[in-house]
Short mmCIF file of C-alpha atoms in Angstrom, two decimals:
data_model
loop_
_atom_site.label_atom_id
_atom_site.label_comp_id
_atom_site.label_asym_id
_atom_site.label_seq_id
_atom_site.Cartn_x
_atom_site.Cartn_y
_atom_site.Cartn_z
CA MET A 97 94.59 94.36 83.79
CA SER A 98 96.50 97.99 81.71
CA SER A 99 101.02 97.37 80.73
CA ARG A 100 102.63 98.70 82.82
CA GLY A 101 103.20 102.02 81.18
CA GLN A 102 99.66 102.81 81.15
CA ARG A 103 97.72 103.36 84.70
CA PRO A 104 94.30 101.16 85.61
CA ASP A 105 91.19 102.55 86.35
CA ALA A 106 89.51 103.57 89.90
CA ASP A 107 90.88 103.18 93.06
CA VAL A 108 89.05 100.74 95.54
CA VAL A 109 88.83 100.97 99.58
CA ARG A 110 90.10 99.10 101.86
CA HIS A 111 91.63 96.42 98.93
CA ARG A 112 94.24 97.15 96.32
CA GLN A 113 94.63 94.50 93.58
CA THR A 114 96.17 94.49 90.57
CA SER A 115 97.18 91.94 88.41
CA ARG A 116 99.81 91.34 85.52
CA ARG A 117 100.11 89.21 82.91
CA PRO A 118 103.28 86.46 83.50
CA PRO A 119 106.06 86.65 82.23
CA SER A 120 106.05 84.51 78.65
CA HIS A 121 107.23 81.40 80.35
CA ALA A 122 104.25 81.42 83.24
CA PRO A 123 101.11 79.82 82.26
CA SER A 124 98.47 81.70 81.44
CA ARG A 125 95.22 82.84 83.05
CA ARG A 126 92.17 84.84 81.68
CA ARG A 127 92.51 88.34 84.78
CA ARG A 128 89.32 88.89 86.78
CA GLY A 129 88.40 92.35 88.23
CA THR A 130 90.19 94.13 86.16
CA GLY A 131 87.61 96.27 84.54
CA THR A 132 87.77 99.97 84.10
CA ASN A 133 84.59 101.53 85.02
CA GLY A 134 85.71 101.79 88.40
CA SER A 135 84.94 97.73 89.13
CA VAL A 136 87.89 95.57 91.94
CA GLY A 137 91.39 96.91 90.42
CA GLY A 138 91.02 99.18 88.18
CA ARG A 139 92.27 102.80 88.66
CA ALA A 140 91.55 106.51 86.58
CA THR A 141 93.34 106.11 83.65
CA VAL A 142 94.40 110.03 83.15
CA GLN A 143 97.88 110.32 84.47
CA LYS A 144 98.17 113.20 86.43
CA ASN A 145 101.25 113.83 89.67
CA GLU A 146 99.77 114.25 92.96
CA ASN A 147 103.27 115.52 94.93
CA MET A 148 103.56 118.22 92.07
CA PRO A 149 103.70 122.38 93.43
CA LEU A 150 100.46 123.76 93.62
CA ALA A 151 101.15 126.60 91.79
CA THR A 152 102.41 123.65 88.44
CA ARG A 153 99.16 122.29 89.02
CA GLN A 154 97.28 124.95 88.65
CA ALA A 155 99.12 126.81 85.52
CA SER A 156 99.06 122.66 83.90
CA SER A 157 97.16 122.56 80.39
CA ASN A 158 96.61 119.45 81.22
CA ARG A 159 92.64 118.89 80.20
CA HIS A 160 92.25 115.88 82.12
CA ARG A 161 93.27 117.36 85.77
CA ASN A 162 90.76 120.87 84.52
CA ALA A 163 88.29 117.78 83.76
CA LYS A 164 88.11 116.01 87.77
CA ILE A 165 89.20 119.20 89.00
CA GLU A 166 85.85 120.66 87.70
CA ILE A 167 83.46 117.65 88.22
CA GLY A 168 84.41 117.20 91.88
CA GLN A 169 84.05 120.58 92.45
CA LEU A 170 81.29 121.67 90.27
CA LEU A 171 78.99 118.41 90.10
CA LEU A 172 78.87 117.13 93.80
CA ASP A 173 77.12 119.18 95.50
CA GLN A 174 79.46 119.11 99.27
CA THR A 175 77.57 121.42 101.12
CA PHE A 176 76.63 120.42 104.94
CA SER A 177 72.45 121.63 104.23
CA ALA A 178 69.18 119.90 105.11
CA ARG A 179 68.02 118.76 101.20
CA ASN A 180 71.95 116.86 101.28
CA PHE A 181 71.07 115.35 104.63
CA ARG A 182 67.88 113.08 103.74
CA LYS A 183 69.84 112.16 100.89
CA ILE A 184 72.19 110.37 103.84
CA SER A 185 68.89 109.39 105.37
CA ASP A 186 67.45 107.35 102.75
CA SER A 187 70.50 105.50 101.78
CA GLU A 188 71.47 104.89 105.52
CA LYS A 189 67.18 103.57 105.22
CA ARG A 190 68.10 101.27 102.48
CA LYS A 191 70.32 99.56 104.99
CA GLY A 192 68.02 99.20 107.91
CA ARG A 193 69.46 102.12 109.88
CA VAL A 194 66.18 104.87 110.43
CA ARG A 195 67.81 107.22 112.69
CA ASP A 196 65.56 109.70 111.94
CA LEU A 197 62.75 108.02 114.11
CA ASP A 198 65.53 108.60 117.00
CA TYR A 199 66.53 111.69 116.40
CA PHE A 200 62.76 113.86 115.72
CA GLY A 201 59.61 112.88 118.04
CA SER A 202 58.40 115.20 115.15
CA VAL A 203 59.15 112.88 112.24
CA ARG A 204 58.35 109.72 114.57
CA GLU A 205 55.21 110.93 114.89
CA LYS A 206 54.23 111.54 111.87
CA THR A 207 56.11 107.42 110.96
CA GLU A 208 53.06 106.12 112.80
CA GLU A 209 50.44 107.95 111.03
CA LEU A 210 51.48 107.06 107.40
CA LYS A 211 52.01 103.34 108.98
CA SER A 212 48.37 103.41 110.54
CA CYS A 213 47.02 105.00 106.35
CA ILE A 214 49.37 102.48 105.07
CA ARG A 215 47.54 99.36 106.90
CA ALA A 216 44.71 101.23 106.17
CA THR A 217 44.75 100.71 102.45
CA LYS A 218 45.86 97.59 103.15
CA GLU A 219 42.69 96.87 105.25
CA PHE A 220 40.28 98.02 102.51
CA ARG A 221 42.12 95.91 99.18
CA ARG A 222 41.46 92.72 101.71
CA THR A 223 37.70 93.00 102.82
CA HIS A 224 36.79 94.61 99.47
CA PRO A 225 38.44 91.65 97.08
CA GLY A 226 36.67 92.25 93.15
CA LYS A 227 35.97 94.90 91.58
CA TYR A 228 35.79 97.61 92.95
CA SER A 229 31.58 99.76 92.83
CA ASP A 230 32.42 103.46 92.25
CA ASP A 231 31.45 104.03 95.52
CA GLU A 232 34.45 101.89 96.89
CA GLN A 233 36.62 102.93 94.90
CA ALA A 234 35.70 106.66 95.27
CA GLN A 235 36.11 105.60 98.96
CA PHE A 236 39.56 103.84 98.25
CA ASN A 237 41.19 106.96 96.62
CA LEU A 238 40.52 108.74 99.96
CA LEU A 239 42.99 107.04 101.46
CA LYS A 240 44.70 107.08 99.38
CA GLU A 241 45.62 110.86 99.00
CA LYS A 242 44.91 111.22 102.67
CA ARG A 243 48.34 108.87 103.21
CA GLU A 244 50.37 110.77 100.02
CA GLU A 245 48.85 113.91 101.71
CA VAL A 246 50.73 112.21 105.23
CA ARG A 247 53.35 110.92 103.68
CA ARG A 248 54.08 114.32 102.10
CA GLU A 249 54.12 115.77 105.53
CA ARG A 250 56.24 113.03 106.99
CA ASP A 251 59.39 113.94 104.59
CA ASP A 252 57.80 118.46 105.35
CA VAL A 253 58.11 117.68 108.95
CA LEU A 254 62.14 115.25 108.46
CA LEU A 255 63.64 118.57 105.74
CA GLU A 256 62.37 120.97 108.15
CA GLU A 257 64.18 118.27 111.65
CA LEU A 258 67.12 118.68 108.73
CA GLU A 259 67.36 122.01 108.42
CA ASP A 260 67.91 122.38 111.78
CA VAL A 261 70.64 120.61 112.08
CA SER A 262 72.22 122.06 108.38
CA ARG A 263 72.10 125.24 110.91
CA ASN A 264 74.57 123.73 113.67
CA VAL A 265 76.31 122.59 111.27
CA ASN A 266 76.97 124.59 109.48
CA LYS A 267 78.39 127.19 112.34
CA ARG A 268 82.07 127.76 111.94
CA SER A 269 82.38 126.27 115.26
CA PHE A 270 80.92 123.71 114.66
CA GLU A 271 83.18 120.08 115.02
CA ILE A 272 82.31 116.64 115.74
CA GLU A 273 83.06 115.42 119.09
CA PHE A 274 83.61 111.91 119.38
CA SER A 275 85.16 108.70 122.49
CA GLN A 276 87.48 106.12 123.00
CA ALA A 277 85.42 103.17 123.77
CA PRO A 278 88.18 99.73 124.14
CA GLY A 279 88.46 97.25 121.24
CA PRO A 280 89.16 94.27 120.29
CA GLY A 281 92.82 93.13 120.35
CA GLY A 282 93.75 95.90 123.43
CA LYS A 283 93.51 98.84 120.71
CA SER A 284 90.80 101.19 121.43
CA VAL A 285 87.60 102.22 119.19
CA TYR A 286 86.25 105.45 119.02
CA VAL A 287 83.24 106.22 118.95
CA ILE A 288 81.03 110.09 118.02
CA ASP A 289 77.81 110.94 120.01
CA ILE A 290 75.08 108.75 117.47
CA GLU A 291 72.53 110.15 120.01
CA LYS A 292 73.55 113.21 118.97
CA PRO A 293 71.43 113.94 114.73
CA ALA A 294 74.78 116.72 114.06
CA PRO A 295 77.57 114.93 114.64
CA TYR A 296 76.05 111.85 113.03
CA TYR A 297 75.07 113.31 109.44
CA ALA A 298 78.42 115.23 109.49
CA MET A 299 80.36 112.33 108.79
CA LYS A 300 78.78 110.16 107.24
CA LYS A 301 78.60 113.68 104.81
CA LEU A 302 81.34 114.23 105.07
CA GLU A 303 82.65 110.78 103.70
CA ALA A 304 80.64 110.79 100.40
CA ASN A 305 82.48 114.05 100.33
CA ILE A 306 86.76 112.82 100.19
CA SER A 307 84.40 108.63 98.32
CA SER A 308 83.45 110.04 95.18
CA LEU A 309 86.11 113.38 95.14
CA TYR A 310 88.49 110.33 95.22
CA LYS A 311 86.19 106.97 93.82
CA LEU A 312 86.81 105.26 96.52
CA LYS A 313 84.41 102.41 96.76
CA PRO A 314 84.83 99.31 98.98
CA ALA A 315 86.21 96.02 98.64
CA ASN A 316 84.73 92.44 98.00
CA ARG A 317 86.87 90.25 99.90
CA ASP A 318 86.46 86.88 98.45
CA GLU A 319 87.21 88.46 94.70
CA VAL A 320 90.18 88.85 96.68
CA MET A 321 91.21 85.04 98.15
CA ASP A 322 89.61 83.97 94.61
CA GLN A 323 92.43 85.71 93.07
CA VAL A 324 94.81 84.26 94.89
CA ILE A 325 93.69 80.92 94.95
CA ASP A 326 93.21 80.82 91.18
CA ILE A 327 96.96 82.23 90.92
CA LEU A 328 98.23 79.85 93.29
CA SER A 329 96.43 76.62 92.84
CA ASP A 330 98.88 76.14 89.53
CA ARG A 331 102.21 74.75 89.62
CA PHE A 332 103.23 77.48 88.16
CA PRO A 333 106.85 78.51 91.12
CA TYR A 334 105.39 81.77 92.47
CA HIS A 335 107.52 83.61 95.03
CA VAL A 336 104.70 84.92 97.60
CA ILE A 337 105.47 87.48 100.64
CA ARG A 338 102.63 87.51 102.68
CA THR A 339 103.13 90.86 105.87
CA ASP A 340 100.79 93.55 107.40
CA ILE A 341 102.09 96.25 108.56
CA THR A 342 102.17 97.87 112.46
CA SER A 343 99.82 99.67 113.37
CA PHE A 344 98.35 100.84 110.62
CA PHE A 345 95.48 104.09 111.56
CA GLU A 346 97.54 105.15 114.34
CA SER A 347 101.02 105.48 112.59
CA ILE A 348 99.54 107.65 109.45
CA PRO A 349 101.31 111.60 109.49
CA HIS A 350 98.47 114.01 109.63
CA LYS A 351 101.10 116.53 106.96
CA ASN A 352 100.60 114.38 104.73
CA ILE A 353 97.06 113.05 104.12
CA LEU A 354 95.84 117.29 104.67
CA LEU A 355 98.94 119.06 102.27
CA LYS A 356 96.52 116.09 99.12
CA LEU A 357 93.80 117.10 100.22
CA ARG A 358 94.94 120.39 100.10
CA GLY A 359 96.12 120.28 97.54
CA ASP A 360 94.51 118.91 95.15
CA GLN A 361 92.02 121.43 95.71
CA LEU A 362 88.78 119.05 95.37
CA LEU A 363 87.54 119.69 98.66
CA SER A 364 86.31 122.40 100.43
CA GLN A 365 86.77 124.22 103.22
CA LYS A 366 83.87 123.09 105.22
CA SER A 367 85.36 120.30 104.99
CA LEU A 368 89.30 120.32 104.98
CA ARG A 369 87.44 122.67 108.03
CA ILE A 370 85.65 119.37 110.25
CA LEU A 371 88.54 116.74 108.17
CA SER A 372 91.32 118.86 110.83
CA SER A 373 89.07 119.42 113.83
CA ILE A 374 88.57 115.33 113.97
CA LEU A 375 92.31 114.40 113.40
CA HIS A 376 93.50 117.01 116.23
CA ARG A 377 90.70 115.89 118.45
CA TYR A 378 91.86 112.21 118.21
CA SER A 379 95.89 113.64 118.38
CA SER A 380 94.12 115.06 122.18
CA LEU A 381 93.32 111.19 123.02
CA ALA A 382 95.34 109.20 121.87
CA GLY A 383 98.38 111.13 123.52
CA THR A 384 100.34 111.63 119.91
CA PRO A 385 100.67 114.69 118.57
CA GLY A 386 100.14 114.80 114.20
CA GLU A 387 99.99 111.11 113.76
CA GLY A 388 97.23 108.00 113.63
CA LEU A 389 93.31 108.01 112.52
CA PRO A 390 90.56 106.87 114.22
CA ARG A 391 89.53 103.30 114.29
CA GLY A 392 86.75 102.72 114.50
CA LEU A 393 85.38 105.24 112.23
CA GLY A 394 84.86 105.55 109.02
CA ILE A 395 86.39 108.15 107.58
CA SER A 396 89.60 106.92 108.71
CA SER A 397 88.89 103.57 105.43
CA TYR A 398 88.83 106.36 103.43
CA LEU A 399 92.18 108.30 104.45
CA SER A 400 94.51 105.51 105.05
CA GLU A 401 93.47 104.25 101.58
CA LEU A 402 94.52 108.57 99.67
CA TYR A 403 97.09 108.04 101.76
CA MET A 404 97.92 103.99 100.91
CA ARG A 405 97.68 104.97 97.00
CA GLU A 406 101.19 106.12 95.88
CA PHE A 407 102.33 103.62 97.95
CA ASP A 408 99.79 100.37 95.70
CA ARG A 409 101.29 101.92 92.77
CA THR A 410 104.66 101.41 93.43
CA ILE A 411 104.48 98.06 94.43
CA GLU A 412 102.61 97.16 90.86
CA SER A 413 105.38 98.72 89.30
CA LEU A 414 108.28 96.54 90.33
CA PRO A 415 109.96 94.38 88.02
CA ASP A 416 108.19 90.06 88.37
CA VAL A 417 105.32 90.89 90.73
CA VAL A 418 102.03 89.87 88.76
CA TYR A 419 99.64 89.84 90.74
CA SER A 420 99.63 92.39 94.54
CA ALA A 421 96.65 93.03 96.86
CA ARG A 422 96.44 95.58 99.96
CA TYR A 423 92.98 95.40 101.66
CA VAL A 424 93.03 97.44 104.80
CA ASP A 425 96.39 95.61 106.54
CA ASP A 426 96.78 93.07 105.15
CA ILE A 427 98.93 92.59 101.96
CA ILE A 428 100.71 90.03 99.65
CA VAL A 429 102.52 90.39 96.57
CA ILE A 430 103.09 86.88 94.06
CA PHE A 431 106.51 87.61 91.46
CA ALA A 432 107.01 85.55 88.41
CA PRO A 433 110.39 86.07 88.63
CA LEU A 434 111.96 85.60 85.17
CA PRO A 435 114.95 83.35 84.60
CA GLY A 436 117.66 85.34 86.91
CA SER A 437 115.01 87.00 88.99
CA ASP A 438 116.56 87.71 92.50
CA MET A 439 113.75 87.48 94.83
CA ARG A 440 115.66 87.55 97.94
CA ASN A 441 115.68 91.44 98.16
CA LYS A 442 111.44 91.78 97.60
CA LYS A 443 110.51 91.96 101.11
CA GLY A 444 113.11 94.05 101.98
CA LEU A 445 112.59 96.60 99.62
CA ILE A 446 108.74 96.25 100.48
CA GLU A 447 110.26 96.82 104.62
CA LYS A 448 111.84 99.70 102.54
CA LEU A 449 108.24 101.24 100.48
CA LEU A 450 106.41 100.51 103.98
CA ARG A 451 109.42 103.40 105.88
CA ASP A 452 109.64 105.63 103.32
CA ILE A 453 106.23 106.54 104.30
CA GLY A 454 106.16 106.08 107.77
CA LEU A 455 104.91 102.55 108.51
CA LEU A 456 106.29 99.51 109.62
CA MET A 457 106.11 96.47 107.91
CA ASN A 458 104.56 93.71 111.20
CA GLN A 459 107.52 91.32 112.32
CA ALA A 460 105.38 89.46 114.74
CA PRO A 461 105.81 86.01 114.27
CA GLY A 462 103.73 84.70 111.82
CA LYS A 463 102.92 88.22 110.50
CA THR A 464 105.63 87.90 107.43
CA LYS A 465 106.11 85.60 106.02
CA GLU A 466 108.27 84.71 102.47
CA SER A 467 108.03 81.43 100.15
CA PRO A 468 111.73 79.80 99.84
CA THR A 469 114.46 80.80 97.63
CA ASP A 470 116.58 78.22 96.20
CA HIS A 471 120.29 79.81 95.95
CA ASN A 472 120.15 81.74 93.03
CA GLY A 473 117.19 83.30 94.60
CA GLN A 474 114.36 81.36 92.58
CA PRO A 475 111.38 79.58 94.41
CA ASP A 476 111.88 76.88 95.59
CA SER A 477 110.05 73.98 96.27
CA LYS A 478 106.67 74.93 99.21
CA ASN A 479 105.96 71.91 99.71
CA GLY A 480 105.39 72.40 103.27
CA TRP A 481 105.96 75.96 103.61
CA SER A 482 102.29 77.51 104.61
CA PHE A 483 100.79 81.15 105.09
CA GLU A 484 97.73 83.03 106.35
CA TYR A 485 95.67 85.55 104.65
CA LEU A 486 92.81 87.73 105.21
CA GLY A 487 91.15 84.36 107.67
CA TYR A 488 91.94 81.53 105.86
CA ASN A 489 95.21 79.28 105.76
CA LEU A 490 97.11 78.14 102.56
CA SER A 491 99.58 75.43 102.24
CA PHE A 492 101.19 73.24 100.42
CA SER A 493 102.18 69.98 99.52
CA GLY A 494 101.44 68.36 96.22
CA GLY A 495 98.94 70.54 95.76
CA LEU A 496 97.30 73.84 97.18
CA SER A 497 95.42 73.40 99.85
CA VAL A 498 92.74 76.16 101.92
CA GLN A 499 91.71 76.12 105.75
CA MET A 500 91.07 78.56 108.77
CA SER A 501 93.86 80.05 110.37
CA ARG A 502 94.11 79.83 113.61
CA LYS A 503 92.61 82.60 114.19
CA ARG A 504 89.68 82.50 112.82
CA LEU A 505 89.79 78.78 113.74
CA GLU A 506 90.11 79.63 117.67
CA ARG A 507 87.20 82.19 117.34
CA TYR A 508 84.92 80.05 116.84
CA LYS A 509 85.40 78.06 119.51
CA ASN A 510 85.58 80.07 121.16
CA ARG A 511 82.49 81.09 121.02
CA ILE A 512 80.88 77.08 121.12
CA ARG A 513 82.60 77.81 124.89
CA GLY A 514 81.33 81.01 125.21
CA THR A 515 77.38 80.13 124.47
CA PHE A 516 77.28 76.72 126.79
CA GLN A 517 78.98 79.19 129.69
CA ARG A 518 76.56 81.31 129.31
CA TYR A 519 74.15 79.04 129.68
CA ARG A 520 75.04 77.08 131.96
CA ASP A 521 75.63 80.59 133.97
CA HIS A 522 71.62 81.11 133.16
CA SER A 523 70.24 78.10 133.16
CA SER A 524 69.11 78.32 136.99
CA LYS A 525 67.99 81.94 137.20
CA ASN A 526 65.72 81.71 133.68
CA PRO A 527 65.69 78.45 132.26
CA LYS A 528 62.82 79.16 129.72
CA ARG A 529 65.49 82.10 128.17
CA ALA A 530 68.75 80.31 128.58
CA TYR A 531 67.08 76.98 126.55
CA ARG A 532 66.44 79.76 123.76
CA LEU A 533 69.55 81.74 123.67
CA LEU A 534 71.99 79.13 123.62
CA LEU A 535 69.25 77.18 120.95
CA LYS A 536 69.69 79.83 118.40
CA ARG A 537 73.48 81.61 118.60
CA VAL A 538 74.03 77.25 118.24
CA ARG A 539 71.89 76.72 115.48
CA TYR A 540 73.89 80.63 113.98
CA LEU A 541 77.07 79.01 114.08
CA THR A 542 76.98 76.25 112.15
CA SER A 543 74.35 77.17 109.67
CA ASN A 544 73.45 80.20 107.30
CA THR A 545 71.30 83.49 106.96
CA GLN A 546 70.79 86.35 105.31
CA LEU A 547 71.61 90.24 106.63
CA THR A 548 68.42 91.83 106.03
CA HIS A 549 68.17 95.51 105.45
CA ASN A 550 72.02 95.92 104.46
CA LYS A 551 72.63 97.71 101.54
CA GLN A 552 74.24 93.89 99.37
CA ASN A 553 71.66 91.58 101.75
CA ALA A 554 75.19 90.33 102.32
CA TYR A 555 74.90 86.04 102.42
CA VAL A 556 76.69 85.54 106.10
CA GLY A 557 77.19 81.89 108.46
CA ILE A 558 79.96 78.99 108.57
CA TYR A 559 79.43 78.82 104.75
CA PHE A 560 79.68 82.42 102.96
CA SER A 561 82.56 82.73 105.88
CA ASN A 562 84.62 80.02 105.39
CA ARG A 563 83.50 79.53 101.49
CA HIS A 564 86.82 78.73 99.58
CA LEU A 565 88.16 76.15 102.27
CA SER A 566 88.99 72.91 99.68
CA ASP A 567 91.22 71.03 103.40
CA PHE A 568 87.58 70.59 106.43
CA ARG A 569 89.71 69.03 108.71
CA ASP A 570 88.93 72.15 110.95
CA LEU A 571 84.46 72.05 110.21
CA ASN A 572 85.05 68.58 111.50
CA ALA A 573 87.01 69.45 114.60
CA LEU A 574 84.07 72.09 115.29
CA ASP A 575 81.88 69.47 115.65
CA GLY A 576 83.16 67.37 117.85
CA LEU A 577 84.24 69.59 119.90
CA LEU A 578 80.19 70.97 119.76
CA SER A 579 79.42 67.22 120.96
CA GLY A 580 81.57 67.94 123.56
CA GLN A 581 79.30 70.12 125.77
CA VAL A 582 75.93 69.03 124.38
CA ARG A 583 76.99 65.64 126.31
CA GLY A 584 76.91 69.12 129.91
CA VAL A 585 73.64 69.74 128.83
CA ALA A 586 71.12 67.88 130.82
CA SER A 587 67.63 68.27 129.56
CA LEU A 588 67.87 65.63 126.24
CA SER A 589 65.39 67.87 124.68
CA LEU A 590 67.57 70.56 124.61
CA ARG A 591 70.36 68.12 123.93
CA GLY A 592 68.39 66.22 120.96
CA LYS A 593 68.05 69.95 118.50
CA ILE A 594 71.62 70.68 119.42
CA SER A 595 72.94 66.75 118.18
CA ALA A 596 71.33 68.10 114.48
CA CYS A 597 73.63 70.26 114.15
CA SER A 598 76.83 69.89 112.57
CA PHE A 599 79.72 72.91 111.08
CA VAL A 600 79.81 70.57 108.13
CA LYS A 601 77.05 70.00 106.87
CA GLY A 602 75.77 74.21 106.87
CA HIS A 603 78.78 75.05 104.95
CA GLN A 604 78.47 71.80 102.45
CA GLU A 605 74.57 71.35 102.50
CA ARG A 606 74.64 75.62 102.86
CA ILE A 607 72.13 75.18 105.10
CA PHE A 608 69.73 78.51 105.96
CA ARG A 609 67.86 79.79 108.82
CA ARG A 610 66.02 83.19 108.96
CA PHE A 611 66.80 85.46 112.12
CA GLN A 612 64.18 87.84 111.91
CA LYS A 613 62.40 88.86 114.57
CA PRO A 614 63.54 92.42 116.15
CA GLY A 615 66.31 91.96 117.74
CA GLU A 616 66.44 88.52 117.42
CA PHE A 617 69.75 89.35 115.75
CA GLU A 618 71.86 91.48 118.55
CA GLU A 619 70.33 89.39 121.02
CA ILE A 620 72.24 86.65 119.64
CA VAL A 621 75.33 87.73 118.34
CA ARG A 622 75.99 90.38 121.62
CA ALA A 623 77.65 87.41 123.86
CA TRP A 624 81.16 87.44 120.95
CA LYS A 625 80.43 91.75 121.02
CA TYR A 626 85.42 92.67 121.16
CA GLU A 627 86.28 89.50 120.31
CA ASN A 628 89.84 89.45 119.02
#
């Protein structure tokens, strides 16, 4: 990490973290995730005053600033064109989201024809093993040529359809429509009409424009926890403040975001116009004029990170801070105080910094925690003290112990109870389906799997969602609850299969199961949609 007088290297969407070397009296450590290439923990080294008046910025001779404007405005194609929509289509396909087939019947027909050609070439290979004769090679070449011809036709048809979408989006009157829906925790979420291609592609392109121009990248919450646990595992008397922001998305003012975007002159006028209409529509739906971002729309994550950028930098620059991270609205700040430093005013300082940008520290029970201090404001013993962060409970009793957060543990318990309740509700109507779904859901809960067709082919499950646990009492408690529930199942064969499932074994042995049939994964997790 750079020293205090420098800017670090690349801001990060959903998560802002910084780690500086502790003072000389603190134990040294190897810092991770602080590279200069846009990886987690970095920021751009070019310094600029983002609040400088527009005229002053325009007159500035800062070469880095001018270079950034040139790169942002000239090299990034921000247009809502068919070719850019095609790039979005290809990117989404790599993540397993093939929207083209839903939107365009002509593309769907050509895709089926292409699949038939692909099957024909595979069948020819299967039925003609070994070296081909001249006639066989000619036949195979014709099959390949036909396949590639149909592929080109499919691509041309898709581009024609996207040309129509582009013409629609580029009308001056175009707006992205979205609606309000009930979401988790009693808060509303907002969803675009994905039945129509224009709002879908326009939103994706708007997100791509903002994230590329401002170098906003998704972060890995596991890397945050790795660093928090690494720092707090030694015996140095760090001071810890963990908090979050009340109604984070709902509280961000539109005016400040729009002033910054317009002042930076990086985002195209078309993008600004669409974005302004999104904010205006949200205000109308939520009844909060000039305030709030639509929770559930991807664009809100990028805008919120842009808004919090200066706050993150200010926290990083506070005296005695050796590590800070913000994952959406969850904040942790770790201090390694010098002798004579008073930690008793640090929470109030963070609260003031939030108020200065129109946000409030969450004062609900358990949401804001601060480690003990002595009468001089120096860190006191943490024995018996605990706090929750990113789904974990970190407690101190001689050393650091990591368990599930209470909320996460209750979520698992509710999923177990809900799974068996659904079985009881449906076993008399469709016993075979109820049997199959109960077993699948229990196996899913107690094991691990790979999400295919997403960008990283991510792993999820009882280990990969709880990899930082050092105390397994919660897993044992879940096994106990599962054993109690299975006793109410009448089928002996089903009871036997479920009894072989274990949260402890699934975590410690990293047991994997495959759920790859079409619609299988969605069918399993549908039972827990919008849980708290």
